[in-house]
Amino acid sequence: MNFLYPGFLFALISVAIPVIIHLFNFRKFKKVYFSNVQLLKEVEQQNSSKEKLKNLLILLSRILAITFLVLAFAQPYIPDHHQKTTVANNIISVYIDNSYSMEAINKDGSLLDEAKRRAKELVKGFGINDRFQLLTNDFEGKHQRLLNQEAFLEALDDVKISAATRNLQQLLNRQGNILTGAENKYSFLISDFQKNISAANKLETRPDIQYSFLKLNANILPNVAVDSVWILSPNHQPGANERLVVQLKNYSEEEAKNIPLKLSINNQQKGLGAVTIPAGKTVKDTLNFSGLAAGWQKGMITIKDFPVTFDDTLSFSFKVDESFPVLSINGSNAGNYIKTLFATDTYYKLTENAESNINYSNFANYGLIVLNGLKNPSTGLAQQLKTYLNGGGTVVLFPDLDADIKAYNPFLSALSLPTIQALTTTPTKVDQIDLQNPIFKTVFEEIPKNLDLPAVTRYYSFSETNTSNKEDIMMLPGRKSFFSKYGIGNGQVYLAASGLNANDGNLARHPVFVPLIYRLALSGGNEIPLYYNLGKDNALVSKKISLGKNQTLKIIADHFEAIPEMRQADGKTLIYIADQIKNAGFYNLKLADSLLAVYGFNNDRTESDLHYLSKAALEQLAGKSNLKIFDTDKDAVKLIAGGNKIGQTLWKLCLILSLIFIAAEILLIRFFNNTKRTI
């Protein structure tokens, strides 16, 4: 049939229209689809680029962090811009502190071992043609020459702890003695730099020497030291009671509780105690002992204090004399009061000289010289007495009131004593007595309420020009001197305003006279030091020694013997030992088989204070000089072989940069834009 059915056509149209519409939408969808795919690819490419950039930045930060960390451990530095460009050789002086404080320890061992290691590093940084000086506190002659590198390292191994100590200026001056010539000159000081090493507010340096201080750091340690000892009486009798004062010092920041204290004499225990010392304070303790026989005594004070022990023992010596020699120089009307007084005690051995027949040569042998009623004392006698007083002697002067005042005054002036103004003949009485003076302090168990004092018939009035060295012991009304002490040289003169004759008063017959003169004698005498310090005291004191032909003195101890130099001075003999004695202990002075003296030597207590100069304090000492300070715990200390000096260290900067790049890596990972993919 050639027709179309209308319903079929409508149906066909109804079906065709949605198909056409679908086809149209499909083409549109396809276009949109492929457009979205292209966009997604572009987004993925963009995210990939950002991810790559992020990873590159993280990698770079990590590489830089590791690089700067490695450099920090390598301790780089910039050489000093003042370094010399000359090809001249170098001379280098290296000081190694070998004092007792260098026994202290830190994380690397003892400070002395660290000092040696630092010195080896420094020396190996120079050339094979350079020359080196090794200097220690001992100032030995062998250290005053230049060595090659190999000889220096061998000598360095032999450095040991020593009792000697030096201050910074002494060390720089000693180095300056050898750092001369046209070579490049370097000075290195390796030390813990205790505070006692500084002896001035500003160091003197030379512009042609490059100075470097290498400061070592020790762990802080507590320390208590036996600081000093002294005996209250300079004279010692057999069997007499003795009082020894011990001074202990706590150098720590904390209280030292119940420190055990022991006294021994000739290896026999004589006293025990326990002392508590506040932080940073000094405490004194008095020990009583007796029962000593005549002769030289070797005493030791010992405490127990760890870990610093070199200052826990102090050795001292003194002599107990069988007798005490007294010289009385008498005028024609002196009387027998002095002779009668000393005849009652066998310990005192009295020698009498007439005013007209004085033996000047033996003055130094007497512990006390009494000038009793001299009529016309000469200036020559005054000069001999002046020498005796400079040696620490004691003189008592009772004048003759009938003497010519014009003849007396030159004698008094020569002794630096007040001159006589006038003779007063008005009777009076002593109205003041100093019972707290050492002369009377132990005489009375209790002070009497109505103490009877000496009466005076006549007396001298003195013209005082200088009272700074004067002590009034007894005084007359109106604060006039009656019996006074004057310090002259290293000794003392006791000057009375009245004589001992009955016409002058009743002093010689008064009860106060006997204890007065005895106490003067016991407080007099040529006192010899109880002990000496190693490295500082090189002149020993002895009573006057006279040598015969071909005779020599010897200083002897265990495994030690030396011949000292001897000199006479102020009625004493000085024994010079230079730096021969190195170890603490007792040393005997002998003439043939005769024992003349015993000396106790101790380590210097300046090393006991374990406080140190800071880097800032050392820089203040250096001022604007060509002196550099390096703290070995904080600063890199290296040398390039040749003429380069220590320069600006960079390890701190490297460490800081390493930390910055580590932080940058963390921030990149945590906060960098990380876009999520979308489909």
XYZ file of C-alpha atoms in Angstrom:
679
model
C 0.000 0.000 0.000
C 1.240 3.362 -0.943
C -0.039 5.263 2.075
C 0.861 5.917 5.473
C -1.190 5.121 8.403
C -1.667 8.310 10.498
C -1.321 6.562 13.889
C 1.862 4.843 12.824
C 3.274 8.125 11.712
C 2.391 9.739 14.992
C 3.979 6.860 16.830
C 7.026 7.043 14.656
C 7.307 10.745 15.281
C 6.805 10.164 19.006
C 9.684 7.711 19.035
C 11.928 9.704 16.760
C 11.772 12.958 18.654
C 13.209 11.535 21.974
C 15.859 9.685 20.010
C 16.841 12.846 18.209
C 16.859 14.712 21.499
C 18.979 11.964 23.158
C 21.372 11.964 20.287
C 21.723 15.687 20.579
C 22.261 15.453 24.367
C 24.768 12.634 23.898
C 26.872 14.730 21.602
C 26.664 17.587 24.069
C 27.575 15.235 26.967
C 30.459 13.858 24.997
C 31.737 17.349 24.403
C 31.394 18.219 28.113
C 32.922 14.910 29.137
C 36.008 15.309 27.061
C 36.264 18.909 28.264
C 36.238 17.730 31.949
C 38.824 15.086 31.262
C 41.130 17.713 29.800
C 40.592 19.932 32.860
C 41.351 17.030 35.222
C 44.597 16.377 33.401
C 45.576 19.998 33.759
C 44.793 19.917 37.536
C 46.788 16.735 37.954
C 49.723 18.285 36.126
C 49.545 21.362 38.363
C 49.396 19.257 41.566
C 52.267 17.152 40.355
C 54.408 20.261 39.823
C 53.640 21.501 43.316
C 54.431 18.080 44.799
C 57.735 18.010 42.961
C 58.574 21.526 44.225
C 57.631 20.541 47.770
C 59.807 17.421 47.637
C 62.711 19.382 46.195
C 62.459 21.991 48.963
C 62.276 19.289 51.641
C 65.286 17.510 50.160
C 67.261 20.740 49.939
C 66.450 21.624 53.582
C 67.485 18.159 54.706
C 70.770 18.297 52.786
C 71.617 21.752 54.141
C 70.722 20.725 57.720
C 73.016 17.681 57.536
C 75.767 19.717 55.850
C 75.819 22.442 58.502
C 75.617 19.864 61.298
C 78.719 18.133 59.914
C 80.469 21.507 59.578
C 79.615 22.365 63.196
C 81.424 19.237 64.390
C 84.330 20.057 62.062
C 84.654 23.449 63.834
C 85.491 25.711 60.861
C 86.988 29.126 61.390
C 88.102 32.223 59.483
C 91.840 32.898 59.865
C 92.732 36.125 61.633
C 92.818 39.010 59.146
C 96.012 40.163 60.872
C 97.831 36.965 59.915
C 101.348 37.380 58.662
C 102.095 36.763 55.001
C 105.830 36.618 55.532
C 107.575 33.337 54.964
C 109.730 33.781 58.097
C 109.894 30.908 60.571
C 107.906 30.899 63.811
C 108.987 30.702 67.435
C 106.298 29.590 69.827
C 106.255 29.583 73.637
C 103.702 27.268 75.257
C 103.050 27.537 78.999
C 101.574 24.485 80.727
C 100.089 25.234 84.150
C 101.345 22.425 86.398
C 100.168 23.801 89.745
C 98.162 21.679 92.197
C 94.832 22.967 90.925
C 95.535 21.213 87.606
C 94.962 17.893 89.381
C 91.237 18.698 89.189
C 89.189 16.741 86.671
C 86.559 17.398 84.024
C 84.860 15.279 81.376
C 88.193 14.761 79.574
C 90.193 13.649 82.642
C 92.666 15.713 84.639
C 93.286 19.293 83.581
C 97.018 18.639 83.252
C 96.380 15.818 80.761
C 94.033 18.042 78.787
C 96.612 20.845 78.795
C 99.219 18.464 77.356
C 96.801 17.292 74.673
C 95.957 20.876 73.709
C 99.657 21.721 73.536
C 100.299 18.780 71.190
C 97.500 19.937 68.890
C 98.907 23.459 68.792
C 102.465 22.367 68.087
C 101.440 19.992 65.301
C 99.721 22.916 63.564
C 103.080 24.574 62.899
C 105.823 23.706 60.456
C 108.779 21.378 60.896
C 111.219 24.306 60.818
C 109.503 26.183 63.655
C 110.977 26.236 67.186
C 109.177 25.874 70.509
C 109.674 26.735 74.177
C 108.021 24.651 76.896
C 107.368 26.697 80.042
C 106.000 25.523 83.416
C 105.701 27.029 86.893
C 109.084 25.551 87.819
C 110.989 28.092 85.633
C 113.718 25.504 85.143
C 116.844 26.306 83.182
C 116.138 23.542 80.650
C 112.936 25.350 79.725
C 114.853 28.442 78.632
C 115.836 27.027 75.267
C 114.073 26.452 71.971
C 113.240 22.910 70.836
C 112.171 21.297 67.607
C 108.739 19.698 67.452
C 109.904 16.206 68.379
C 111.989 17.380 71.370
C 109.114 19.571 72.549
C 106.669 16.663 72.562
C 109.147 14.517 74.512
C 109.641 17.262 77.105
C 105.880 17.751 77.316
C 105.391 14.155 78.458
C 107.744 14.783 81.401
C 105.709 17.677 82.874
C 104.484 16.805 86.386
C 102.441 18.569 89.069
C 104.576 21.067 91.022
C 104.182 23.118 94.204
C 105.442 26.265 92.428
C 103.009 29.008 91.399
C 103.429 32.065 89.165
C 101.277 35.038 88.229
C 100.336 36.002 84.682
C 102.745 38.898 84.352
C 105.670 36.744 85.484
C 104.737 34.166 82.847
C 104.438 36.723 80.041
C 107.754 38.305 81.022
C 109.447 34.912 81.069
C 108.107 34.098 77.613
C 109.198 37.517 76.371
C 112.794 36.715 77.308
C 112.953 34.006 74.654
C 110.515 35.396 72.055
C 113.018 37.664 70.327
C 114.369 38.078 66.824
C 112.782 38.524 63.402
C 110.625 35.376 63.432
C 106.867 35.357 63.911
C 106.318 35.117 67.674
C 103.466 33.335 69.437
C 102.661 32.965 73.121
C 100.187 30.350 74.379
C 99.123 29.994 78.025
C 97.133 26.839 78.836
C 95.699 26.987 82.348
C 92.580 26.846 84.496
C 93.341 30.498 85.383
C 92.666 30.467 89.107
C 91.910 33.893 90.528
C 95.242 33.973 92.351
C 97.096 33.904 89.015
C 96.199 37.552 88.432
C 98.583 39.975 90.146
C 97.600 43.218 88.364
C 94.583 44.998 86.915
C 96.162 45.197 83.464
C 98.684 42.947 81.745
C 101.713 44.370 79.972
C 102.221 42.802 76.540
C 104.449 43.353 73.503
C 102.977 44.323 70.111
C 105.253 41.937 68.193
C 103.925 38.849 70.022
C 100.539 37.249 69.386
C 99.211 36.116 72.796
C 96.537 33.459 73.289
C 95.044 32.213 76.578
C 93.460 28.746 76.437
C 91.165 28.444 79.441
C 90.479 24.934 80.739
C 87.398 24.245 82.853
C 87.296 21.931 85.873
C 84.384 20.459 87.766
C 83.594 22.521 90.870
C 84.970 20.796 93.994
C 84.532 21.617 97.704
C 87.734 22.273 99.648
C 88.827 22.985 103.233
C 92.476 23.835 103.922
C 94.754 24.124 106.945
C 95.466 27.772 106.264
C 98.056 28.604 108.955
C 99.236 27.910 112.510
C 101.007 29.922 115.182
C 102.079 29.425 118.800
C 101.078 32.107 121.285
C 104.494 32.237 122.980
C 107.702 32.735 120.979
C 109.724 30.986 123.703
C 109.309 27.381 124.726
C 110.393 25.789 128.008
C 110.790 22.047 128.621
C 107.561 20.608 130.006
C 105.712 23.934 129.794
C 102.126 24.303 128.619
C 101.878 25.421 124.990
C 98.938 26.897 123.075
C 98.778 26.428 119.327
C 96.267 28.344 117.194
C 95.096 26.615 114.000
C 93.329 28.533 111.251
C 91.146 26.568 108.826
C 89.495 28.023 105.736
C 86.469 26.744 103.842
C 86.742 27.681 100.152
C 83.441 25.997 99.285
C 79.945 27.366 98.788
C 78.544 25.038 101.454
C 79.141 24.624 105.187
C 81.844 22.104 106.130
C 80.626 20.144 109.151
C 82.728 18.391 111.783
C 86.046 18.414 109.947
C 88.392 16.096 111.950
C 91.493 17.899 113.227
C 94.625 16.276 114.660
C 97.839 17.658 116.140
C 100.954 15.511 116.403
C 104.407 16.436 117.722
C 107.330 14.177 116.829
C 104.837 11.570 115.543
C 102.989 11.554 118.883
C 99.366 12.631 119.012
C 98.972 15.763 121.131
C 95.480 16.989 120.328
C 92.188 16.144 118.596
C 89.219 18.200 117.562
C 86.350 18.651 115.116
C 85.597 21.973 113.472
C 82.542 23.248 111.582
C 83.278 26.044 109.114
C 80.611 28.179 107.394
C 80.754 28.530 103.620
C 83.580 30.810 102.501
C 84.663 31.568 106.080
C 87.755 31.139 108.251
C 87.684 29.548 111.713
C 90.378 29.468 114.412
C 90.802 26.700 116.971
C 93.230 26.585 119.925
C 94.957 23.347 120.907
C 96.772 22.938 124.242
C 99.649 20.539 124.772
C 102.656 20.065 127.066
C 105.364 17.614 128.080
C 107.961 18.500 125.449
C 111.639 17.803 126.033
C 114.410 20.201 125.017
C 115.352 20.167 121.338
C 113.765 20.638 117.928
C 110.114 19.667 117.598
C 108.415 18.492 114.387
C 104.717 19.289 114.438
C 101.917 18.422 112.023
C 98.327 19.611 111.785
C 96.142 17.232 109.776
C 92.509 17.323 108.651
C 90.419 14.900 106.574
C 88.867 16.597 103.566
C 88.237 14.907 100.228
C 88.728 15.063 97.284
C 91.285 17.958 97.426
C 93.993 16.776 99.822
C 97.264 18.603 99.037
C 96.448 21.302 101.637
C 95.147 18.960 104.370
C 98.493 18.821 106.205
C 100.668 21.614 107.527
C 104.157 20.874 108.876
C 105.873 23.228 111.335
C 108.911 23.172 113.591
C 110.157 24.997 116.678
C 112.837 24.578 119.304
C 112.373 24.008 123.025
C 115.413 25.647 124.665
C 117.000 24.330 127.820
C 117.605 27.906 128.925
C 116.792 31.493 128.016
C 119.802 33.878 127.715
C 119.423 37.386 129.179
C 122.016 40.190 128.997
C 122.011 42.983 131.573
C 124.154 46.047 130.801
C 124.565 47.854 134.124
C 125.531 51.373 135.086
C 127.651 52.116 138.110
C 124.618 52.583 140.411
C 122.326 49.964 138.856
C 121.800 47.808 141.946
C 121.228 44.035 142.052
C 117.521 43.829 141.334
C 117.846 42.270 137.864
C 120.487 39.794 139.036
C 118.404 38.729 142.037
C 115.280 38.327 139.928
C 116.760 35.989 137.313
C 118.812 34.016 139.850
C 115.581 32.536 141.251
C 114.762 30.618 138.028
C 117.322 28.253 136.496
C 115.662 28.492 133.077
C 117.044 32.028 132.673
C 120.790 32.376 132.128
C 121.886 35.901 133.012
C 125.025 37.536 131.641
C 126.090 40.921 133.007
C 128.205 43.558 131.255
C 129.398 46.791 132.796
C 128.562 49.935 130.844
C 132.264 50.466 130.259
C 132.902 46.930 128.958
C 130.179 45.816 126.559
C 130.574 42.773 124.272
C 128.656 43.830 121.165
C 129.391 40.686 119.134
C 127.071 38.411 121.140
C 123.931 40.575 121.153
C 122.143 38.291 118.684
C 122.466 35.344 121.092
C 120.270 36.941 123.760
C 116.506 36.814 123.951
C 116.348 39.899 126.171
C 118.730 42.827 126.801
C 118.201 44.981 129.911
C 119.740 48.484 130.015
C 119.902 49.064 133.771
C 120.841 52.546 134.979
C 123.237 53.538 132.204
C 124.948 56.823 132.999
C 126.246 57.820 129.593
C 124.946 55.503 126.807
C 126.725 56.000 123.497
C 125.356 56.273 119.969
C 127.580 53.310 119.108
C 125.607 51.198 121.585
C 122.432 52.558 119.998
C 123.538 51.383 116.540
C 124.308 47.877 117.809
C 120.951 47.740 119.570
C 119.251 48.936 116.388
C 120.723 45.954 114.519
C 119.584 43.658 117.343
C 116.067 45.123 117.219
C 115.870 44.760 113.431
C 116.502 41.078 113.996
C 113.459 40.878 116.292
C 115.128 41.390 119.692
C 113.653 42.838 122.895
C 115.204 45.638 124.975
C 114.121 47.003 128.388
C 115.474 50.421 129.381
C 115.519 51.639 133.014
C 117.301 55.038 132.911
C 119.638 56.593 135.480
C 117.756 59.693 136.641
C 121.024 61.337 137.714
C 122.464 61.151 134.190
C 122.974 64.181 131.949
C 119.791 64.606 129.898
C 121.767 66.167 127.030
C 123.910 63.018 126.884
C 120.897 60.687 127.022
C 118.756 62.258 124.300
C 121.085 61.487 121.319
C 121.048 57.846 122.426
C 117.237 57.808 122.599
C 116.922 59.581 119.239
C 119.237 57.033 117.610
C 116.817 54.305 118.744
C 113.790 56.268 117.437
C 112.537 56.693 121.020
C 110.998 59.837 122.550
C 113.509 62.241 124.072
C 113.574 63.389 127.694
C 111.841 66.691 128.282
C 112.491 67.168 131.995
C 113.059 65.412 135.321
C 110.015 65.656 137.604
C 110.681 65.313 141.363
C 107.101 65.503 142.621
C 106.139 62.136 144.193
C 103.171 60.429 142.576
C 101.715 56.999 141.902
C 100.844 54.929 138.860
C 97.087 55.346 138.335
C 96.482 53.235 135.205
C 97.631 49.731 134.222
C 96.590 47.848 131.088
C 95.666 44.430 132.469
C 94.494 43.327 129.001
C 97.971 43.778 127.576
C 99.648 40.412 126.800
C 102.229 41.234 129.500
C 99.593 41.053 132.260
C 96.691 39.224 130.613
C 97.469 35.807 132.140
C 99.107 37.046 135.367
C 95.920 37.587 137.390
C 93.220 34.931 137.697
C 90.841 37.767 138.517
C 91.405 41.516 138.564
C 91.726 42.864 142.136
C 89.239 45.584 143.043
C 91.783 47.767 144.862
C 95.003 46.992 143.019
C 98.049 48.548 144.670
C 100.198 50.199 141.997
C 103.850 51.331 142.100
C 104.760 54.649 143.716
C 107.201 57.061 142.052
C 109.470 59.573 143.780
C 110.895 61.095 140.618
C 110.584 60.352 136.906
C 111.319 61.616 133.403
C 108.726 63.371 131.259
C 109.137 62.576 127.579
C 108.564 64.602 124.436
C 106.416 62.423 122.176
C 106.507 63.176 118.439
C 105.099 59.910 117.052
C 102.868 57.562 119.044
C 101.774 55.268 116.194
C 104.156 52.512 117.344
C 103.499 52.998 121.083
C 101.581 50.894 123.634
C 101.050 52.314 127.151
C 101.303 49.576 129.780
C 101.435 51.705 132.963
C 100.644 55.415 133.172
C 101.003 58.260 135.665
C 98.319 60.883 136.364
C 97.674 63.184 133.422
C 98.232 60.258 131.024
C 101.999 60.547 131.360
C 104.021 57.514 130.309
C 105.533 55.379 133.044
C 106.178 52.066 131.264
C 105.508 51.842 127.517
C 106.300 49.605 124.570
C 107.689 50.937 121.269
C 107.934 48.878 118.106
C 111.397 49.371 116.573
C 112.286 47.444 113.413
C 111.185 43.846 113.922
C 111.672 44.081 117.697
C 110.422 46.119 120.616
C 111.780 48.454 123.293
C 110.141 48.815 126.725
C 110.940 52.273 128.093
C 110.495 53.141 131.788
C 110.169 56.733 133.003
C 111.932 55.871 136.274
C 114.907 53.774 137.393
C 115.088 50.788 139.733
C 116.901 52.591 142.570
C 115.056 53.067 145.830
C 115.520 56.849 145.419
C 113.347 56.737 142.273
C 110.399 54.743 143.611
C 109.336 51.250 144.653
C 108.948 49.579 141.236
C 111.801 47.083 141.817
C 110.297 46.003 145.149
C 106.666 46.067 144.048
C 104.842 42.695 143.471
C 104.099 43.663 139.855
C 107.829 43.818 138.989
C 108.518 40.047 138.929
C 105.696 39.038 136.523
C 106.406 42.148 134.445
C 110.033 41.231 133.711
C 109.389 37.502 133.341
C 106.595 38.128 130.871
C 108.812 40.526 128.933
C 111.417 37.792 128.662
C 108.870 35.183 127.544
C 107.438 37.536 124.931
C 110.888 38.403 123.596
C 113.549 36.516 121.736
C 114.402 36.188 118.078
C 111.347 34.329 116.855
C 111.968 32.065 113.865
C 109.102 31.249 111.437
C 107.287 28.009 112.219
C 107.177 26.955 108.553
C 107.897 28.013 104.973
C 106.031 27.738 101.666
C 107.393 25.855 98.686
C 108.152 27.968 95.648
C 107.990 31.264 97.549
C 110.230 31.336 100.621
C 113.808 30.846 99.500
C 115.569 32.455 102.486
C 115.503 30.504 105.760
C 116.171 32.223 109.097
C 118.546 30.863 111.727
C 120.295 32.168 114.794
C 123.744 33.495 113.999
C 126.023 30.776 112.607
C 129.799 31.085 112.469
C 131.660 28.733 110.147
C 135.207 27.582 110.620
C 137.729 26.986 107.891
C 136.608 24.393 105.308
C 133.199 24.041 106.999
C 129.951 24.029 105.006
C 126.278 23.848 105.841
C 123.986 21.154 104.463
C 120.212 20.890 104.078
C 119.269 17.224 104.451
C 116.050 15.188 104.145
C 115.071 11.749 102.871
C 116.692 11.296 99.444
C 117.714 14.969 99.425
C 120.896 16.868 100.194
C 121.963 20.377 99.183
C 124.600 22.947 100.120
C 122.874 26.309 100.649
C 124.286 29.812 100.469
C 124.727 31.639 103.798
C 124.545 35.376 104.568
C 124.616 37.401 107.806
C 121.948 40.079 108.356
C 120.680 41.922 111.493
C 122.255 39.484 113.916
C 120.778 36.456 112.118
C 121.966 34.032 109.498
C 119.955 33.751 106.295
C 120.088 30.426 104.458
C 119.357 30.706 100.721
C 118.080 27.539 99.037
C 116.978 29.010 95.665
C 114.495 26.501 94.196
C 116.235 23.336 95.351
C 113.475 22.150 97.719
C 110.525 20.765 95.743
C 108.587 18.582 98.190
C 106.717 19.361 101.402
C 108.113 17.963 104.650
C 110.908 18.508 107.179
C 114.475 19.493 106.298
C 117.446 19.499 108.692
C 120.158 22.165 108.653
C 123.440 20.548 109.689
C 127.017 21.614 110.306
C 129.043 18.400 110.213
C 127.116 16.145 112.628
C 125.498 19.003 114.593
C 121.808 19.743 114.055
C 121.438 23.528 113.851
C 117.784 23.836 112.826
C 114.730 21.985 111.460
C 112.544 23.618 108.826
C 109.015 22.629 107.835
C 107.966 23.194 104.203
C 104.376 23.199 102.958
C 102.514 23.568 99.699
C 101.483 27.120 98.944
C 97.892 27.744 100.106
C 97.088 30.090 97.231
C 96.248 26.970 95.213
C 93.551 26.032 97.747
C 91.085 28.578 96.399
C 89.420 26.714 93.532
C 87.725 29.755 92.052
C 88.627 30.766 88.532
C 88.783 33.869 86.370
C 85.962 34.002 83.854
C 86.577 34.639 80.173
C 85.180 38.149 80.666
C 87.600 38.805 83.543
C 90.530 37.633 81.419
C 89.411 39.868 78.555
C 89.331 42.796 80.976
C 92.909 41.997 82.002
C 93.923 41.854 78.361
C 92.318 45.207 77.548
C 92.925 46.285 73.955
C 96.190 44.400 73.615
C 96.908 41.714 71.017
C 95.783 39.001 73.410
C 92.998 36.563 72.622
C 91.034 34.498 75.146
C 89.647 31.070 74.238
C 87.368 28.945 76.389
C 88.187 25.388 75.348
C 84.639 24.220 76.131
C 83.079 26.761 73.790
C 85.647 27.931 71.243
C 87.391 25.992 68.494
C 91.164 26.227 68.807
C 93.001 25.103 65.675
C 95.992 26.167 63.608
C 96.857 25.817 59.960
C 100.452 24.722 59.513
C 102.597 27.758 58.869
C 102.140 31.317 60.066
C 98.369 31.507 60.528
C 96.938 32.492 63.893
C 93.771 31.403 65.579
C 90.852 33.146 63.884
C 87.099 33.626 64.191
C 85.362 30.303 64.930
C 82.171 29.431 63.027
C 80.830 26.264 64.663
C 78.092 28.119 66.524
C 76.807 29.667 63.281
C 76.854 26.260 61.567
C 74.879 24.695 64.389
C 72.273 27.478 64.282
C 71.880 27.138 60.484
C 71.482 23.362 60.825
C 68.640 23.865 63.311
C 66.995 26.439 61.009
C 66.952 24.036 58.046
C 65.620 21.181 60.197
C 62.776 23.495 61.258
C 62.185 24.473 57.592
C 61.852 20.802 56.621
C 59.264 20.233 59.354
C 57.251 23.281 58.272
C 57.308 22.224 54.594
C 55.953 18.782 55.461
C 53.310 20.143 57.797
C 51.999 23.259 56.083
C 52.883 23.177 52.350
C 49.662 23.169 50.106
C 48.798 19.534 49.342
C 45.643 19.685 46.990
C 43.404 16.600 46.943
C 42.637 15.021 43.568
C 39.046 15.301 42.299
C 37.342 13.201 39.586
